Amino acid sequence: MAITALTASAALRYDDPKPTRISTKRPQAPSKLLQQVSHLCTQNRLSEAIRLTTTYPNPDVDSISVILQSCGANRDVESGKEIHEFISSDQRLSTHVVLTTRLMTMYAMCGSISESRLVFDSLNERNIFQWNAMISSYTRNGRFVEAKDVFLKLLSETDLRPDDFTFPCVIKSCGASLDLNFGEQVHAMGLKLGLGSTDTFVCNALMCMYGKCGFVGSALQVFDRMPRRNLVSWNTMLGVFSENELYSRVIDLFVELLKIGHKQDTRPDEATFVTVLPVCSAERWIEIGESIHGLAIKLGLDSQVRVNNALIDMYSKCGLLLEAEHLFFSRGKFDQSLVTWNAMIGGYARNGNISSSFELLRSLNSTQSLVANEITILNILPACMGPPQLSKLKEMHCFLIRNELQDTHELVINGLVAAYAKCGSLEYAVKVFDSTPIQTVNLWNALIGGYAQNGDPESALRFFFDMRANGFQPDGYTIGSLLLACAQLKNLYHSKSIHGFVIRNGLERDSFITISLLSAYIQCGMVSTARVLFDSMNERDMVSWNAMLAGYAQNGLPIHALDLFRNLQMYFGTKPSTVATVSALMACTDLSIPRLGRELHGFALKYGYTEDAFIGSSIIDMYAKCGLVEESRCFFDRIKHKDLVHWTVMLTGYGVNGFGKEAVELYIEMQREGLQPDGYTFIGLLMACGHSGMVQDGLNYFEEMKNVHGLEPKLEHYACVVDMLGRAGLLTDAAKLVEEMPVRPDGKILSSLLCACRIHGDLNLGQKVMEKLLELEPDKSEHYVLASNLYASFGNWDEVRKLRDKIKEAGLYKDPGYSWIEVGGRVYSFLAGDSDKVIPEMDKIREVWRCLEERIYEIGYVPDISVVLHEINEEEKLEKLRGHSEKLAISFGLLSSHGMVKTLRVYKNIRMCKDCHNAIKYVTKVLQKEIVVRDNKRFHHFRDGLCSCGDFW
């Protein structure tokens, strides 16, 4: 599908048209009445034509036929009934085959299918033309079942043989109703009668039918076997490829048409260009589109309104607004059809030039000859969907009211409701909804979807219940919006109920609904259920894989995510999407395994993904959360076009690694680059200050966020400040902030304050916080453990036992503390107390630590047995300290590498204790190595007896 091939074909000469065959038979001269009637009908003076005919002695059939055709063309059913009455009054006319056939066709063209059927039923005898007219009447009016029923009656009740007019009408009904089975039977009958492969009209209809049913191969077989093809055949096959999104095949076939078109006198016409140009729009094939434009000029078709409209649409969808404007204005505003105006208005809106689209709309309204319709409005509305466009949306709404367009089309009302919802103005969405006299399922869907997509899932569910109470049956779109609401609420009960509804109504075949169910289960934490649903899907597209990958990554199952990512590569045999790659990077981030992260970085480089903003920020985040801050910054510095996300992720990376000063410097540099911080930026900045003991700086930035940047603090910002004050021992200030903050504190804030109370020895405040925390979240075992540790630190073992008994009674499970380290491409985990069963070399590992302990004793290490919160003697406490999982992991790393590695990286699932933190500082001093430990809060970079956190964690 080379552009050169298309351009070369376009240069074929079409200068020698095929000679027209001249008939030697002398035509019969038209009657005087026919001449007069034809003249009146051409001028749309139907009443005069009817009066002349009905008063004329013995009017001829041809004159009446002209009137019937004109009535149909003008959809003037009243005039049609008047001439019908005249025909019925004359025995000769009422039984005339041509006139009865014309009557049925006229009524069908006027949309009066029942009148057409009355004419058909009144006939005592019917020939094939009248049967064909009745079938065509039903097909023309979208009554496809009735069209097929009449065809079956023709076969079963008469001896008439269907002809080359019967089959195309019936086949068209099969295609429009997607009834492939019936269509294949009609095809077989056509072959039996010698029409299915030889008659051009029948073959064209068959291609169209197979194409609409998605059977492109069958359509192509019909096309390839045709003994004679006309231009309609080529256009039909082009349309089949286009409808089924086989865009490359469209261009290939178009090139083939150009190559042979001159020989067969089938050069492209208006319909050809209107079929091919949208393909260039869809794929943004600008050069090919320009070549086709050049061919249209050569053939003199560029001035055709439909071709001109398709060119405007193509250029605007490819982002070439200047070219689209040139085509639009070169014809003159008042020499355009409404479709042309709509194409240009839509082009402006699609490219974000809302002001120009509104200006053109006002110009259209002043033309007098043209009036904006629902398509005009629907072209503009998508550009008004966002909070900044609310004023424009209101202007559009006023335009609709002034021009009485608001209630003219259901899609306009639905679009208004959806647009107001997208702009965050849900109250206006409800007002439009309530002011609509006739409510439909689609209108309810627009409202429910608006609430679900704009962070108000409770209202979405409430309106759904109202919808059901008003007797409306939900459809696939309703279900999708409800599942989105359930996912946001993490409401497993309603998700399961909707799943039951889907199964009962056979909607599980809808991939959109299945993926929505998948996402809902994932958000509810039911990842295994989501995986069962995923595995049961007959065909999995990239969206379903992305959803499942994200589910694993977001629910703390990184190993599963990486396994699925490998399966995805084998399943598709091609590169996974950027979304899938982001999920895999998230998994590497959770595992904190730099080797896997580097492999994925290489994968992203190979496929050119690193320029993608999401991939780039994920790589920065991955390196930072693997403790490789230097590599994170190196990649950050190489990004040419950094957006706010890149800066925020890098800033946060500094924060979690304890480099508060570097985070502040980056924040200042970001502002110098002209970027305005958002709420996420301040979360990273406050976290950095908190993890580095920069309390006053953190408080200043908290005030700057509110007073300088006008950002309203959210729960996450208050959590950072409370954590920062608690770490610094400013417990009174932290407690005061919790009491005064405008939002209710969540479990994370209270548990952070409770932990600070234990570390800094404030039992009274700790007990108050503990009561609130256990009342707020009584089903989380980690809160009971925190409370138990508070009492244990003060030696109150009775309260410790009570709390531990409560944990058992409630059936709660405490996650044990463990550490892991990667050595030689394998990950080894260490769990205090059980590690002897897992690692055969445990005796050697313990011996390594004893040797290290002796050396660090010599330079000042003193074990801190106060961190052992168990009711045991001092010697047992010392043994407990030696068995802490991070000490075992470090010892194993030294043993396995024979002390050759420069940096050891250890990861821990809970907060590191004070004794391990102190001991590791001494180890780095005696070994002259760097040790990086990531606990569940932050990174600690130990080097030369110091830690990056400055003993503030």
mmCIF file of N, CA, C and O in Angstrom, residues 60-66 68-69 87 92-106 119 123 127 129-130 133:
data_model
loop_
_atom_site.group_PDB
_atom_site.id
_atom_site.type_symbol
_atom_site.label_atom_id
_atom_site.label_comp_id
_atom_site.label_asym_id
_atom_site.label_seq_id
_atom_site.Cartn_x
_atom_site.Cartn_y
_atom_site.Cartn_z
ATOM 1 N N ASP A 60 -53.578 9.398 -19.680
ATOM 2 C CA ASP A 60 -52.723 8.226 -19.934
ATOM 3 C C ASP A 60 -51.992 7.808 -18.662
ATOM 4 O O ASP A 60 -51.797 8.591 -17.725
ATOM 5 N N VAL A 61 -51.572 6.561 -18.663
ATOM 6 C CA VAL A 61 -50.906 5.957 -17.494
ATOM 7 C C VAL A 61 -49.579 6.649 -17.201
ATOM 8 O O VAL A 61 -49.205 6.860 -16.040
ATOM 9 N N ASP A 62 -48.870 7.043 -18.255
ATOM 10 C CA ASP A 62 -47.560 7.671 -18.054
ATOM 11 C C ASP A 62 -47.681 8.975 -17.269
ATOM 12 O O ASP A 62 -46.839 9.287 -16.408
ATOM 13 N N SER A 63 -48.683 9.754 -17.541
ATOM 14 C CA SER A 63 -48.876 11.026 -16.836
ATOM 15 C C SER A 63 -49.141 10.789 -15.361
ATOM 16 O O SER A 63 -48.600 11.480 -14.482
ATOM 17 N N ILE A 64 -50.014 9.815 -15.073
ATOM 18 C CA ILE A 64 -50.318 9.506 -13.657
ATOM 19 C C ILE A 64 -49.083 8.951 -12.959
ATOM 20 O O ILE A 64 -48.814 9.263 -11.794
ATOM 21 N N SER A 65 -48.286 8.162 -13.683
ATOM 22 C CA SER A 65 -47.056 7.618 -13.095
ATOM 23 C C SER A 65 -46.096 8.733 -12.711
ATOM 24 O O SER A 65 -45.459 8.689 -11.645
ATOM 25 N N VAL A 66 -45.987 9.754 -13.547
ATOM 26 C CA VAL A 66 -45.120 10.891 -13.241
ATOM 27 C C VAL A 66 -45.576 11.582 -11.966
ATOM 28 O O VAL A 66 -44.759 11.970 -11.114
ATOM 29 N N LEU A 68 -47.285 10.218 -9.450
ATOM 30 C CA LEU A 68 -47.002 9.332 -8.313
ATOM 31 C C LEU A 68 -45.522 9.381 -7.937
ATOM 32 O O LEU A 68 -45.169 9.417 -6.754
ATOM 33 N N GLN A 69 -44.667 9.405 -8.942
ATOM 34 C CA GLN A 69 -43.230 9.509 -8.662
ATOM 35 C C GLN A 69 -42.898 10.822 -7.973
ATOM 36 O O GLN A 69 -42.086 10.866 -7.040
ATOM 37 N N ILE A 87 -57.506 7.204 -9.162
ATOM 38 C CA ILE A 87 -57.210 5.924 -9.808
ATOM 39 C C ILE A 87 -58.266 4.878 -9.437
ATOM 40 O O ILE A 87 -58.739 4.099 -10.281
ATOM 41 N N ARG A 92 -60.271 0.834 -15.295
ATOM 42 C CA ARG A 92 -59.099 0.638 -16.153
ATOM 43 C C ARG A 92 -57.806 0.981 -15.415
ATOM 44 O O ARG A 92 -56.814 0.248 -15.499
ATOM 45 N N LEU A 93 -57.841 2.084 -14.670
ATOM 46 C CA LEU A 93 -56.641 2.527 -13.965
ATOM 47 C C LEU A 93 -56.358 1.716 -12.707
ATOM 48 O O LEU A 93 -55.206 1.426 -12.376
ATOM 49 N N SER A 94 -57.412 1.352 -11.980
ATOM 50 C CA SER A 94 -57.237 0.662 -10.690
ATOM 51 C C SER A 94 -56.676 -0.745 -10.839
ATOM 52 O O SER A 94 -56.173 -1.313 -9.866
ATOM 53 N N THR A 95 -56.792 -1.311 -12.030
ATOM 54 C CA THR A 95 -56.261 -2.667 -12.238
ATOM 55 C C THR A 95 -54.990 -2.661 -13.071
ATOM 56 O O THR A 95 -54.462 -3.719 -13.400
ATOM 57 N N HIS A 96 -54.503 -1.485 -13.377
ATOM 58 C CA HIS A 96 -53.307 -1.394 -14.213
ATOM 59 C C HIS A 96 -52.063 -1.753 -13.385
ATOM 60 O O HIS A 96 -51.819 -1.200 -12.311
ATOM 61 N N VAL A 97 -51.291 -2.695 -13.926
ATOM 62 C CA VAL A 97 -50.128 -3.221 -13.194
ATOM 63 C C VAL A 97 -49.138 -2.115 -12.839
ATOM 64 O O VAL A 97 -48.645 -2.025 -11.707
ATOM 65 N N VAL A 98 -48.836 -1.260 -13.792
ATOM 66 C CA VAL A 98 -47.843 -0.203 -13.557
ATOM 67 C C VAL A 98 -48.297 0.745 -12.465
ATOM 68 O O VAL A 98 -47.532 1.116 -11.560
ATOM 69 N N LEU A 99 -49.597 1.156 -12.539
ATOM 70 C CA LEU A 99 -50.085 2.143 -11.564
ATOM 71 C C LEU A 99 -50.160 1.563 -10.153
ATOM 72 O O LEU A 99 -49.828 2.252 -9.182
ATOM 73 N N THR A 100 -50.617 0.330 -10.021
ATOM 74 C CA THR A 100 -50.679 -0.269 -8.670
ATOM 75 C C THR A 100 -49.271 -0.423 -8.093
ATOM 76 O O THR A 100 -49.044 -0.214 -6.902
ATOM 77 N N THR A 101 -48.335 -0.772 -8.959
ATOM 78 C CA THR A 101 -46.940 -0.883 -8.495
ATOM 79 C C THR A 101 -46.400 0.480 -8.087
ATOM 80 O O THR A 101 -45.755 0.635 -7.047
ATOM 81 N N ARG A 102 -46.703 1.504 -8.908
ATOM 82 C CA ARG A 102 -46.274 2.870 -8.591
ATOM 83 C C ARG A 102 -46.913 3.360 -7.293
ATOM 84 O O ARG A 102 -46.292 4.090 -6.518
ATOM 85 N N LEU A 103 -48.169 2.999 -7.062
ATOM 86 C CA LEU A 103 -48.863 3.410 -5.828
ATOM 87 C C LEU A 103 -48.144 2.859 -4.596
ATOM 88 O O LEU A 103 -47.909 3.583 -3.620
ATOM 89 N N MET A 104 -47.821 1.571 -4.622
ATOM 90 C CA MET A 104 -47.126 0.966 -3.481
ATOM 91 C C MET A 104 -45.780 1.663 -3.236
ATOM 92 O O MET A 104 -45.411 1.962 -2.092
ATOM 93 N N THR A 105 -45.061 1.912 -4.312
ATOM 94 C CA THR A 105 -43.755 2.567 -4.183
ATOM 95 C C THR A 105 -43.895 3.985 -3.647
ATOM 96 O O THR A 105 -43.101 4.427 -2.811
ATOM 97 N N MET A 106 -44.934 4.705 -4.130
ATOM 98 C CA MET A 106 -45.156 6.072 -3.665
ATOM 99 C C MET A 106 -45.406 6.105 -2.163
ATOM 100 O O MET A 106 -44.819 6.911 -1.428
ATOM 101 N N VAL A 119 -52.836 -1.439 -0.593
ATOM 102 C CA VAL A 119 -52.886 -1.544 -2.055
ATOM 103 C C VAL A 119 -52.530 -2.962 -2.488
ATOM 104 O O VAL A 119 -53.194 -3.564 -3.340
ATOM 105 N N LEU A 123 -55.214 -6.333 -4.339
ATOM 106 C CA LEU A 123 -55.027 -6.879 -5.681
ATOM 107 C C LEU A 123 -55.507 -8.326 -5.745
ATOM 108 O O LEU A 123 -55.124 -9.162 -4.923
ATOM 109 N N ASN A 127 -48.460 -9.854 -9.996
ATOM 110 C CA ASN A 127 -47.307 -10.357 -10.744
ATOM 111 C C ASN A 127 -46.036 -10.101 -9.940
ATOM 112 O O ASN A 127 -46.059 -9.516 -8.848
ATOM 113 N N PHE A 129 -43.671 -8.028 -10.316
ATOM 114 C CA PHE A 129 -43.343 -6.619 -10.088
ATOM 115 C C PHE A 129 -44.035 -6.086 -8.838
ATOM 116 O O PHE A 129 -43.465 -5.302 -8.073
ATOM 117 N N GLN A 130 -45.280 -6.520 -8.622
ATOM 118 C CA GLN A 130 -46.028 -6.058 -7.447
ATOM 119 C C GLN A 130 -45.489 -6.686 -6.161
ATOM 120 O O GLN A 130 -45.408 -6.040 -5.125
ATOM 121 N N ALA A 133 -42.395 -4.832 -5.441
ATOM 122 C CA ALA A 133 -42.685 -3.502 -4.897
ATOM 123 C C ALA A 133 -43.007 -3.584 -3.413
ATOM 124 O O ALA A 133 -42.604 -2.712 -2.628
#
